[in-house]
Coordinates of N, CA and C in Angstrom, one line a residue:
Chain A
X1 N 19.8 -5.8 28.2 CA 19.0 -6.3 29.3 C 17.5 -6.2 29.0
X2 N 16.6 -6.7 30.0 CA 15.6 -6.8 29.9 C 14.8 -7.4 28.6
X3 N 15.3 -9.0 28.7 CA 14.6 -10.1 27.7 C 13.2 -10.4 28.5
X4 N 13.0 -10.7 27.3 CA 11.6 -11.6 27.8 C 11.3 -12.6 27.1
X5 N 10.9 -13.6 27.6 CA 10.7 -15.2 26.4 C 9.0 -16.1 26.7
X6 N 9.2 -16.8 25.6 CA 8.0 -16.7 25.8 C 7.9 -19.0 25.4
X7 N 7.4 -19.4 26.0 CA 7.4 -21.1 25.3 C 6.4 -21.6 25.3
X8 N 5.8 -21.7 24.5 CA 6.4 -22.3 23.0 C 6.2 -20.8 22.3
X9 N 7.0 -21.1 21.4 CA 6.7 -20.1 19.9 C 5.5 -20.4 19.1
X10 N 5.0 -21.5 19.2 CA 3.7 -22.2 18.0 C 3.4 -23.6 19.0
X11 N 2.0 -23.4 18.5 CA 1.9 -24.3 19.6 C 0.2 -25.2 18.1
X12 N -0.4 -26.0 18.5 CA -1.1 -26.8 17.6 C -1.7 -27.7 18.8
X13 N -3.0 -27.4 18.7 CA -3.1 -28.9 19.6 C -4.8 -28.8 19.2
X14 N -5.5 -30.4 19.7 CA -7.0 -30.4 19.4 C -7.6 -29.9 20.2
X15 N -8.9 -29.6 19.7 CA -10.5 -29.0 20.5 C -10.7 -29.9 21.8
X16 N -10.4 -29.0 23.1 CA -10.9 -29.4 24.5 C -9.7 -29.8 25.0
X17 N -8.4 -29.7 24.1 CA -7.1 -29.7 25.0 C -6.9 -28.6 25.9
X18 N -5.7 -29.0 26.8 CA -5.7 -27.1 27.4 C -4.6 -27.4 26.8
X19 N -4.2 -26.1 26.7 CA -2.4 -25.8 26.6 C -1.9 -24.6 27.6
X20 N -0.6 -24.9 28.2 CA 0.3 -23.7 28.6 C 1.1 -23.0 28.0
X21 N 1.4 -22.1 28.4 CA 2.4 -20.9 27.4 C 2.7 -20.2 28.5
X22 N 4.8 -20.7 28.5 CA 5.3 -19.8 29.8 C 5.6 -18.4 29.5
X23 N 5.9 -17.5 30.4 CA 6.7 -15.8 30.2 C 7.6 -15.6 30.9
X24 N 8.8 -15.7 30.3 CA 10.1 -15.8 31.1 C 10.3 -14.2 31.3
X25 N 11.2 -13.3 32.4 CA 12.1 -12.6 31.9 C 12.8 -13.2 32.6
X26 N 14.6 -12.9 31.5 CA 15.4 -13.5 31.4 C 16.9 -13.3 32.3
X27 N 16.3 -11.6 32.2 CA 17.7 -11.1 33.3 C 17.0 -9.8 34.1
X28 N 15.6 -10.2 34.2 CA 15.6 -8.9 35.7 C 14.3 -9.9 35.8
X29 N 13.8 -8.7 37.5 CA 12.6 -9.4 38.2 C 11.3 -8.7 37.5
X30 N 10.5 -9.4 37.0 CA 9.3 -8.7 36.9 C 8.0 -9.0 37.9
X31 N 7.8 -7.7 38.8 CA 6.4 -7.9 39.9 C 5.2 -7.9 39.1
X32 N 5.2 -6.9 37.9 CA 4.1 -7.4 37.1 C 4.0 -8.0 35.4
X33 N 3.1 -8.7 35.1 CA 3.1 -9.4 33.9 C 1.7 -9.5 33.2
X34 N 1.7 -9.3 32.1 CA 0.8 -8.6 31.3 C 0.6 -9.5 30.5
X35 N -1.0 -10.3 30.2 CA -1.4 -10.9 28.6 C -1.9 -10.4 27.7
X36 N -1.6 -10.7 26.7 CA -2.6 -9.8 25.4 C -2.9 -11.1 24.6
X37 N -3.8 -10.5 23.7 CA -4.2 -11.5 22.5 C -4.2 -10.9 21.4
X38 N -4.0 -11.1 20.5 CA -3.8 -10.6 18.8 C -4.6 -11.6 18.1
X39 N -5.7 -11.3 17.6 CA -6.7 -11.9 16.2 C -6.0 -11.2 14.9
X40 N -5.7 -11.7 13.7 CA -5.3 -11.6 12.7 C -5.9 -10.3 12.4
X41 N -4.6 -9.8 12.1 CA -5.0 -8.1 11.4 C -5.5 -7.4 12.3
X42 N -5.4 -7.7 13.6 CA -6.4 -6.6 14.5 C -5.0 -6.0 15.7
X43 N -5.5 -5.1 16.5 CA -4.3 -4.9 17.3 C -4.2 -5.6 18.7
X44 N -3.3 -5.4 19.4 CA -3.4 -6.3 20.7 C -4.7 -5.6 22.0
X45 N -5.3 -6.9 22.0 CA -5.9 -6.9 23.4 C -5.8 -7.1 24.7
X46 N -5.1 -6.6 25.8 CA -5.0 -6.7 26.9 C -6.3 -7.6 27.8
X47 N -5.9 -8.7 28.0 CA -6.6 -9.8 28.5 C -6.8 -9.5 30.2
X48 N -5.4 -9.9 30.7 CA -5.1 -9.4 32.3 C -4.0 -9.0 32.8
X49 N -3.9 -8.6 33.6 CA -2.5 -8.2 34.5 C -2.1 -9.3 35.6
X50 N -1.0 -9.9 36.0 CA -0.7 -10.7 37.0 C 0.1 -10.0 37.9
X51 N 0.4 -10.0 39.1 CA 1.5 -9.6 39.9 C 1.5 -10.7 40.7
X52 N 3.1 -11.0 40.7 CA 3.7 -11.7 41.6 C 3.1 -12.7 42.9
X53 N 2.7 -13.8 43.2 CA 2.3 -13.5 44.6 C 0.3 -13.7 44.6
X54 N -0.1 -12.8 43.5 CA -1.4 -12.6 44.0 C -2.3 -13.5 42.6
X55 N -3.4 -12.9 42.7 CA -4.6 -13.3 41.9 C -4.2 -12.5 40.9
X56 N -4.7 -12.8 39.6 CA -4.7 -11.9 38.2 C -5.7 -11.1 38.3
X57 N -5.5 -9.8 37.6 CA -7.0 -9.1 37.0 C -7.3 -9.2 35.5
X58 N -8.6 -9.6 35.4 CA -8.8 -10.1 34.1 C -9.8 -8.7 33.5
X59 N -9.3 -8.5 32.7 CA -10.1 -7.2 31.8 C -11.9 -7.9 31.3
X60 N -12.6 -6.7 31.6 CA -14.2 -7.2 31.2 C -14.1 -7.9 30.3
X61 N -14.4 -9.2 30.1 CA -15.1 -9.7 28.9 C -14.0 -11.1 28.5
X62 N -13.1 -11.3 29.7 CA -12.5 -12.2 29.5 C -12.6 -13.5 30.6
X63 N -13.3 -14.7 30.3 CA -13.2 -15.6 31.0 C -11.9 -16.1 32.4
X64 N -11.9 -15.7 33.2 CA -10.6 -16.4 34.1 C -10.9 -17.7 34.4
X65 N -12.0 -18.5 34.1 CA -12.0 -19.9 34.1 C -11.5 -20.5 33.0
X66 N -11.3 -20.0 31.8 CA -11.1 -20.5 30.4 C -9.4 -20.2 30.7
X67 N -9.3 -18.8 30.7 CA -8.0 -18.1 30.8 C -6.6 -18.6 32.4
X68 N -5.9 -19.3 32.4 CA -6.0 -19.6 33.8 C -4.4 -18.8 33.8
X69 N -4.1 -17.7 34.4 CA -2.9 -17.5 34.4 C -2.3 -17.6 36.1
X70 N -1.4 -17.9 36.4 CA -0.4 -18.2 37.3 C 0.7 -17.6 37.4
X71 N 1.4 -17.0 38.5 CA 2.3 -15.8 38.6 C 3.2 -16.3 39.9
X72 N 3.6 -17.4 39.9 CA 4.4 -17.9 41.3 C 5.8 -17.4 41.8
X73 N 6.7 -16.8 40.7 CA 7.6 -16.0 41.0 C 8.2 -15.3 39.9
X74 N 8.9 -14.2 40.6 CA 9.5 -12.8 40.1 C 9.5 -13.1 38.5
X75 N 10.2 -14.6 37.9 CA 10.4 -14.7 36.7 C 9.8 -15.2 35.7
X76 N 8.7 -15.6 36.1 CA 8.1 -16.7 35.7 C 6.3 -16.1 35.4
X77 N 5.3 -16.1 34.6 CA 4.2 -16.5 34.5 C 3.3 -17.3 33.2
X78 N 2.6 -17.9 33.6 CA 2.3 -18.7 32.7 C 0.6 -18.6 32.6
X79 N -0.1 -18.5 30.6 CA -1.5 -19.0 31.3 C -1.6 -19.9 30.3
X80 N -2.8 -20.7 30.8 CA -3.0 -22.2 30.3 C -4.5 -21.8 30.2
X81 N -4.5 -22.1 28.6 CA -5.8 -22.1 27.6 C -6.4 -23.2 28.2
X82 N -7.8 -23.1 28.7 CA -8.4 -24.7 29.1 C -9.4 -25.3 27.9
X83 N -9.8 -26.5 27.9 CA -10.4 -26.4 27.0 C -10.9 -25.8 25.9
X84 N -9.7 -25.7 25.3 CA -9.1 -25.4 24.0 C -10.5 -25.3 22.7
X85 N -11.2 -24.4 22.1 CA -11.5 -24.3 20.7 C -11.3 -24.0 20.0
X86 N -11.8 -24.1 18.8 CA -10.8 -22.9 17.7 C -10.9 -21.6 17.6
X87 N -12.1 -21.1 18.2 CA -12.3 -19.7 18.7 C -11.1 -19.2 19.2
X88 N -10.4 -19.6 19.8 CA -9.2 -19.5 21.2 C -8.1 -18.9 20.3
X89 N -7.6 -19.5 19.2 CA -6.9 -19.4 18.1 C -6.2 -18.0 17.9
X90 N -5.0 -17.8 18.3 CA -4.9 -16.5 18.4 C -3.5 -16.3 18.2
X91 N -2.6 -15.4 18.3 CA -1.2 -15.1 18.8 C -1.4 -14.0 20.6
X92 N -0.6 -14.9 21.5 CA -1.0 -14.5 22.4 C 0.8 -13.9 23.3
X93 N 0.9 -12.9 23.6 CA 1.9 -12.0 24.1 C 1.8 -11.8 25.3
X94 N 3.1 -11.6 25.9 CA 3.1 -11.2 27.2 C 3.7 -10.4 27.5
X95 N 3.9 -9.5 28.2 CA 4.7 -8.4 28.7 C 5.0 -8.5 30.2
X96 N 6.2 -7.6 30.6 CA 6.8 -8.3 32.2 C 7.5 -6.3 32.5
X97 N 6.8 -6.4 33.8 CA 7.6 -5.1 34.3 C 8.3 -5.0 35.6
X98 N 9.1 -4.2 35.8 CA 9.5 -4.4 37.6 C 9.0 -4.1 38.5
X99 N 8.7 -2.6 38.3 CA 7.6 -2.6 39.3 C 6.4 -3.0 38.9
X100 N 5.9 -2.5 40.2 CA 4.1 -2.8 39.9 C 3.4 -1.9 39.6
X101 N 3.7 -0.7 38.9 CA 3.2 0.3 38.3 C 4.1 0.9 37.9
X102 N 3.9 1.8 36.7 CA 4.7 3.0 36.2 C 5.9 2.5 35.9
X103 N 6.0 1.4 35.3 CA 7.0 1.8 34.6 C 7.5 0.8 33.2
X104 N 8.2 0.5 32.4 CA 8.5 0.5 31.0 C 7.9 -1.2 31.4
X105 N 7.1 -1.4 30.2 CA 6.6 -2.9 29.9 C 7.7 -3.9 28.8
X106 N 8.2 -4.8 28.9 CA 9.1 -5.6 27.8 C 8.6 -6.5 27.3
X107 N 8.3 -6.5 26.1 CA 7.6 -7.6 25.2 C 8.3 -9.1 25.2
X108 N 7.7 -9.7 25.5 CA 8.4 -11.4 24.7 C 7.7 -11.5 23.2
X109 N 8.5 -12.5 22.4 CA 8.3 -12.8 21.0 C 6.9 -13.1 20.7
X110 N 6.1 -13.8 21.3 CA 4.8 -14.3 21.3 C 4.3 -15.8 20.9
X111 N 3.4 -16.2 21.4 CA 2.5 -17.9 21.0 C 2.1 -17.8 20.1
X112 N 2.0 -18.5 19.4 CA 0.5 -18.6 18.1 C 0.6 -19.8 18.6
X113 N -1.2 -20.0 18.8 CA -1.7 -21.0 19.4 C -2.9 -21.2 17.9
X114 N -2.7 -22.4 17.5 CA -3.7 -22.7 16.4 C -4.8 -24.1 17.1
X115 N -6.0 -24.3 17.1 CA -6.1 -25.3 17.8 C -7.5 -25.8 16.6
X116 N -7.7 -26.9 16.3 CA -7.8 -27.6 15.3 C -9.1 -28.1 16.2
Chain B
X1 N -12.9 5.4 29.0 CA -12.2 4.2 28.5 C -11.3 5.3 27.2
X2 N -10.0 4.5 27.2 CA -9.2 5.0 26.3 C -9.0 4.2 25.2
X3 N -9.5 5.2 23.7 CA -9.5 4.8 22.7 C -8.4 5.5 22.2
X4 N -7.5 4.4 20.7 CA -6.5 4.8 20.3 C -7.0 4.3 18.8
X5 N -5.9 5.6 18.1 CA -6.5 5.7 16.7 C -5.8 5.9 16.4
X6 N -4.9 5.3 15.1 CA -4.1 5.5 14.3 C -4.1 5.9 12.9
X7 N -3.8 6.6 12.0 CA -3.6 6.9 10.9 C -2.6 7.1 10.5
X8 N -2.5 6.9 8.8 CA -3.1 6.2 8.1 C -3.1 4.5 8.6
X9 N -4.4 4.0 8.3 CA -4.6 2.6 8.6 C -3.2 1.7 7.6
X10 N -2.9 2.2 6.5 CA -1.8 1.3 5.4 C -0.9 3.2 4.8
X11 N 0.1 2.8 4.2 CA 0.7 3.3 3.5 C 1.7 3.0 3.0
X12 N 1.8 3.1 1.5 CA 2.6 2.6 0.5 C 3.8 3.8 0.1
X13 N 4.8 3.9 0.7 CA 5.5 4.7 -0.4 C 6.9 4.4 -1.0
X14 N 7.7 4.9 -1.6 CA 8.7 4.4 -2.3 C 9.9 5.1 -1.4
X15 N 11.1 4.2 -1.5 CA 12.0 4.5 -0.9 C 12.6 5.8 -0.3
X16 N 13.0 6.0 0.5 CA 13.7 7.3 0.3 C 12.8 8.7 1.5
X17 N 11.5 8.5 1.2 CA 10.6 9.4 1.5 C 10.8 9.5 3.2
X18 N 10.4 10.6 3.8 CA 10.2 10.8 5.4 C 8.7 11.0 5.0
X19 N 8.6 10.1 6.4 CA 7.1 9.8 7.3 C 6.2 10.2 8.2
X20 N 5.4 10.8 8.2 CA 4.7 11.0 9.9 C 3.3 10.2 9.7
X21 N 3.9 9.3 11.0 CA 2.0 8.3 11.2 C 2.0 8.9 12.1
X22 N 0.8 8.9 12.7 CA -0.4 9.6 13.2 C -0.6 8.8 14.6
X23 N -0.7 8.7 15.8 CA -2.1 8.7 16.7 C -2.6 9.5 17.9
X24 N -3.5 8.8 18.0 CA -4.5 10.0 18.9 C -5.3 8.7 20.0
X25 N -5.3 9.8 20.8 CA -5.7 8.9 22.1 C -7.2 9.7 23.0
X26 N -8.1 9.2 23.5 CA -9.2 9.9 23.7 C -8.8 10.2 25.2
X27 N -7.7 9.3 26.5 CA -8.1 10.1 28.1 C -6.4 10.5 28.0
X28 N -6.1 11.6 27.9 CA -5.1 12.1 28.0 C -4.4 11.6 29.2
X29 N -5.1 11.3 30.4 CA -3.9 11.1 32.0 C -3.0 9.6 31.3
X30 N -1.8 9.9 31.1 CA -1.7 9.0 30.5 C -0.2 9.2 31.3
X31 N 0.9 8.0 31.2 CA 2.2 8.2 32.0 C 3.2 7.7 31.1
X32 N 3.1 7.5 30.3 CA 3.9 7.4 29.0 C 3.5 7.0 27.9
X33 N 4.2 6.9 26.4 CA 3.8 6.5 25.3 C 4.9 5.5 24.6
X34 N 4.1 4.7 23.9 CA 5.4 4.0 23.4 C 4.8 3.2 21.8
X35 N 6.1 3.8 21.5 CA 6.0 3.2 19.5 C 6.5 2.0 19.3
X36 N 5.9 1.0 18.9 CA 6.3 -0.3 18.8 C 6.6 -1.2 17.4
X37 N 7.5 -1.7 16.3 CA 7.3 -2.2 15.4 C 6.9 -3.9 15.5
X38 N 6.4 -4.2 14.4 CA 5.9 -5.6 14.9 C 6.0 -6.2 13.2
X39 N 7.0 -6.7 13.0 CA 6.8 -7.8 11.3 C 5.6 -8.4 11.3
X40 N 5.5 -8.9 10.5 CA 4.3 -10.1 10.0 C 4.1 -11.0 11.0
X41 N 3.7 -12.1 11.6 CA 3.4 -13.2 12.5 C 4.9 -12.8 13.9
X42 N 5.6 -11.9 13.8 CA 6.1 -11.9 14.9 C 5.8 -10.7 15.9
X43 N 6.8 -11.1 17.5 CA 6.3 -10.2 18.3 C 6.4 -8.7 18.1
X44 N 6.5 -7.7 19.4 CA 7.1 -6.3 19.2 C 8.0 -6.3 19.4
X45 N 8.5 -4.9 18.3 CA 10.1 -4.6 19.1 C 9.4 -3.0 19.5
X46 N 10.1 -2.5 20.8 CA 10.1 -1.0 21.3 C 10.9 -0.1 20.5
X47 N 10.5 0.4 19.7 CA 10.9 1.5 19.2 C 11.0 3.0 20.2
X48 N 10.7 3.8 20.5 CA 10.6 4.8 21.4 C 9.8 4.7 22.2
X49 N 10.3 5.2 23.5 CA 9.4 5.4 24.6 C 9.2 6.9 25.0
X50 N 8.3 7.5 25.3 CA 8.3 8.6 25.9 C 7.4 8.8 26.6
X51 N 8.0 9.7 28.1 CA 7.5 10.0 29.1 C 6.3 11.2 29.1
X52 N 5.6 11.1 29.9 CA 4.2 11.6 29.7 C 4.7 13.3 29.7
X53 N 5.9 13.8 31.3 CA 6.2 14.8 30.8 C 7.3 15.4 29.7
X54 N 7.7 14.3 28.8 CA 8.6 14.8 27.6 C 7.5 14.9 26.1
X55 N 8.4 15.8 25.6 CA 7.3 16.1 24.3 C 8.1 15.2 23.0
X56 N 9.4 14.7 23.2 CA 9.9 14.4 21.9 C 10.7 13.2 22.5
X57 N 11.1 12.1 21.6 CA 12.3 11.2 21.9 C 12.3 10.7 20.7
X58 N 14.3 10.8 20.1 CA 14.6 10.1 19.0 C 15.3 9.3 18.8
X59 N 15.2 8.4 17.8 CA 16.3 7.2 17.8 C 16.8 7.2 16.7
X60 N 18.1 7.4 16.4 CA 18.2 7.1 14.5 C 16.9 8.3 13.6
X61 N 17.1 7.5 12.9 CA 16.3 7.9 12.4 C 14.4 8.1 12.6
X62 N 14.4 8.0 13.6 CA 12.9 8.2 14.4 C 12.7 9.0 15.1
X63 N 12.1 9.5 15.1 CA 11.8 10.9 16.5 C 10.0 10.6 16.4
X64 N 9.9 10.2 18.0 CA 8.2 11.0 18.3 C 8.3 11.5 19.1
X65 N 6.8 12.4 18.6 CA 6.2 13.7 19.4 C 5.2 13.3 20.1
X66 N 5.1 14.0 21.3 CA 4.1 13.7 22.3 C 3.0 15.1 23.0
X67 N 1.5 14.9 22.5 CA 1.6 16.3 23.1 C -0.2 16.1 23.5
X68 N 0.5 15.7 25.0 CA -0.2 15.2 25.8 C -1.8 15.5 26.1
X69 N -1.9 17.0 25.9 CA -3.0 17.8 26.4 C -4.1 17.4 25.4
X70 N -3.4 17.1 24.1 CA -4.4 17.2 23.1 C -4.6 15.8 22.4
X71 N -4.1 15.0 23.5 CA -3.9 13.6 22.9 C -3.4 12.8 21.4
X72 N -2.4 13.5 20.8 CA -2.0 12.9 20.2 C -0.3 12.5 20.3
X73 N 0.0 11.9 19.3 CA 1.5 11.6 19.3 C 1.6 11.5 17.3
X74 N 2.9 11.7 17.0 CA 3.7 11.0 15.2 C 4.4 10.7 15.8
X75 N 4.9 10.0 14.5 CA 6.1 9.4 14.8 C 6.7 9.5 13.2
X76 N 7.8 10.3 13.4 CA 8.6 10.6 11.8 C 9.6 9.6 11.4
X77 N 10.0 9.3 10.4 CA 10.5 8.2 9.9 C 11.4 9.0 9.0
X78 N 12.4 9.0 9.2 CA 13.2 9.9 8.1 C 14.1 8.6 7.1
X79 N 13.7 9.3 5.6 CA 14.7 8.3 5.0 C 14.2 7.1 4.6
X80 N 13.3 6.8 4.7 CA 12.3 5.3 4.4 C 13.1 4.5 3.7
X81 N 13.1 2.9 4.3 CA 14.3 2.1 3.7 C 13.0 1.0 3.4
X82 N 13.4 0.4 2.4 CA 12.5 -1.3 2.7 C 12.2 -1.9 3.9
X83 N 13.7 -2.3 4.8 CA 13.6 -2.2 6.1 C 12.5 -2.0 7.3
X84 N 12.4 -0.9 6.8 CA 11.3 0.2 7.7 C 9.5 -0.4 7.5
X85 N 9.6 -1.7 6.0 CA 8.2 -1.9 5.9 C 7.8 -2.8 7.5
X86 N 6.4 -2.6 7.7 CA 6.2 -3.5 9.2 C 4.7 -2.9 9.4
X87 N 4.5 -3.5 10.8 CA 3.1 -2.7 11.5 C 3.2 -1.6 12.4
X88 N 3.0 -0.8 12.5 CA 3.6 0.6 13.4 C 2.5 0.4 14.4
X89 N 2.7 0.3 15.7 CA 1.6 0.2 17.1 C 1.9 1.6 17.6
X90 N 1.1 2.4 18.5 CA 1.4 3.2 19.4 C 0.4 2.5 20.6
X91 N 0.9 2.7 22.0 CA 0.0 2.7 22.9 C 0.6 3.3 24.4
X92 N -0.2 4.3 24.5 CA -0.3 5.0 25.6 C -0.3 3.9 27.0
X93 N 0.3 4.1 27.9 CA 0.0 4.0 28.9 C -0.9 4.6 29.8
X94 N -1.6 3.8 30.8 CA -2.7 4.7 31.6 C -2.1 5.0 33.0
X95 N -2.0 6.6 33.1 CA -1.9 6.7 34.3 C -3.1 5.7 35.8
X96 N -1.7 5.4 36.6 CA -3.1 4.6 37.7 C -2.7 2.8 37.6
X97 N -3.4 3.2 36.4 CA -4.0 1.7 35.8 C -2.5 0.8 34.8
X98 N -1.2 1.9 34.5 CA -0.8 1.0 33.9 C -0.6 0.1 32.9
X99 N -1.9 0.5 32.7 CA -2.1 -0.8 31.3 C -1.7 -0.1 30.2
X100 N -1.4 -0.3 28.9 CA -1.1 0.1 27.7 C -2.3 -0.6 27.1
X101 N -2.6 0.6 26.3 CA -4.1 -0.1 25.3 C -3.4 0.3 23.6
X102 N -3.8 -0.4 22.8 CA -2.8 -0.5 21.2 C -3.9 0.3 20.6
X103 N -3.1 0.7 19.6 CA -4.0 1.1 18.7 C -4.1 0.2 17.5
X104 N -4.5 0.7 16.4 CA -5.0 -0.3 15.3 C -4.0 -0.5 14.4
X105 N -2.6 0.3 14.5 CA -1.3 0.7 13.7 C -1.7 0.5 12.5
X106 N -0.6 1.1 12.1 CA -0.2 1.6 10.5 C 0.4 0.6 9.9
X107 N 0.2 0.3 8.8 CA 0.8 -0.9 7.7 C 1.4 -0.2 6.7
X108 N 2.6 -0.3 7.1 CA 3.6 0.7 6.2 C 4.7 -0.3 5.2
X109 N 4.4 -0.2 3.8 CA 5.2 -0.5 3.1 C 6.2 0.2 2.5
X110 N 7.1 -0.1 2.4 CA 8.4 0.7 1.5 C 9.0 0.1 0.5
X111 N 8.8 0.8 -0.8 CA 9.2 -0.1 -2.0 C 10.8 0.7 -2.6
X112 N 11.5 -0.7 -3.0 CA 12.7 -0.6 -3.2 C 12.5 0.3 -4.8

């Protein structure tokens, strides 16, 4: 129990596209859902938190106009890179919990988002 | 703000050998810990979890230690297989806040 998925696996697209990238879990509810970013060789960054229902919290230093994440139900969140550059270029993770605090986080596989 | 440090940054050793990597975490209130492997270009897998009040948890061949007050955690590796080559993550959870912050993991090779 407790999948998490993530779509696309690889993603490619041009400078000033947006792209989306969903976060499924697959067999429980998650109230909260977690983005990270990975730059090559470096460790993950915690971008924001989503819960269910509400607005995201976006960690200092991270655009929520660029970053647009969406959290509409128990199974589902998704963020959509906007105007895409190659700065953006990352492998991007998500994690999904049940409750909304305290307690175990589950990884999905992850994006790599290359943008050209 | 909670900083995480891991050591060694790489290590190479040859089959067979037991391991202890290293981390250390700078705000102790923390509500659990968790060891995570991660291959090359793909995601994590959860290796151990441990609760902020437990000092140890083992899997197979893995056991980590947790010892909270003084902010650190290992994680032993018994037996080193090729297998076992990957990126080693730790990241504490924050009490409160929830979040898990990574550390810089360990790049662990194991030669056949």
């Amino acid at each position: 129990g407790a999948v998490v998925s993530q779509h696309p696996s690889r993603v490619i697209c041009k400078s000033g596209t947006s792209v989306k990238i969903e976060c499924r879990s697959l067999d429980f509810q998650a109230t909260t859902m977690f983005w990270y970013r990975q730059f090559p060789k470096q460790s993950l960054m915690l971008m924001a938190t989503s819960n269910e229902g509400s607005k995201a919290t976006y960690e200092q230093g991270v655009e929520k106009d660029k970053f647009l994440i969406n959290h509409a139900s128990l199974t589902l969140s998704t963020l959509t890179v906007t105007s895409a550059h190659p700065e953006d270029s990352s492998f991007y993770i998500c994690s999904a919990s049940r409750l909304a605090g305290g307690d175990t986080q589950y990884f999905g596989p992850g994006t790599r988002l290359t943008v050209l | 703000k909670q900083e995480v440090t891991q050591i060694p940054a790489a290590l190479s050793v040859p089959e067979g050998e037991n391991l202890v990597l290293n981390c250390s975490f700078t705000d102790s209130a923390i509500y659990n810990l968790q060891w995570f492997r991660q291959d090359p270009g793909k995601g994590l897998t959860s290796l151990l979890l441990i609760q902020s009040s437990q000092r140890e948890q083992t899997s197979g061949r893995l056991n980590a230690s947790l010892d909270k007050s003084s902010g650190r955690s290992t994680l032993y590796i018994a037996a080193s297989q090729p297998g076992d080559s990957a990126t080693y993550l730790c990241a504490p959870g924050g009490s409160g806040t929830y979040k898990y912050i990574f550390g810089t993991g360990t790049r662990l090779k194991v030669l056949a």
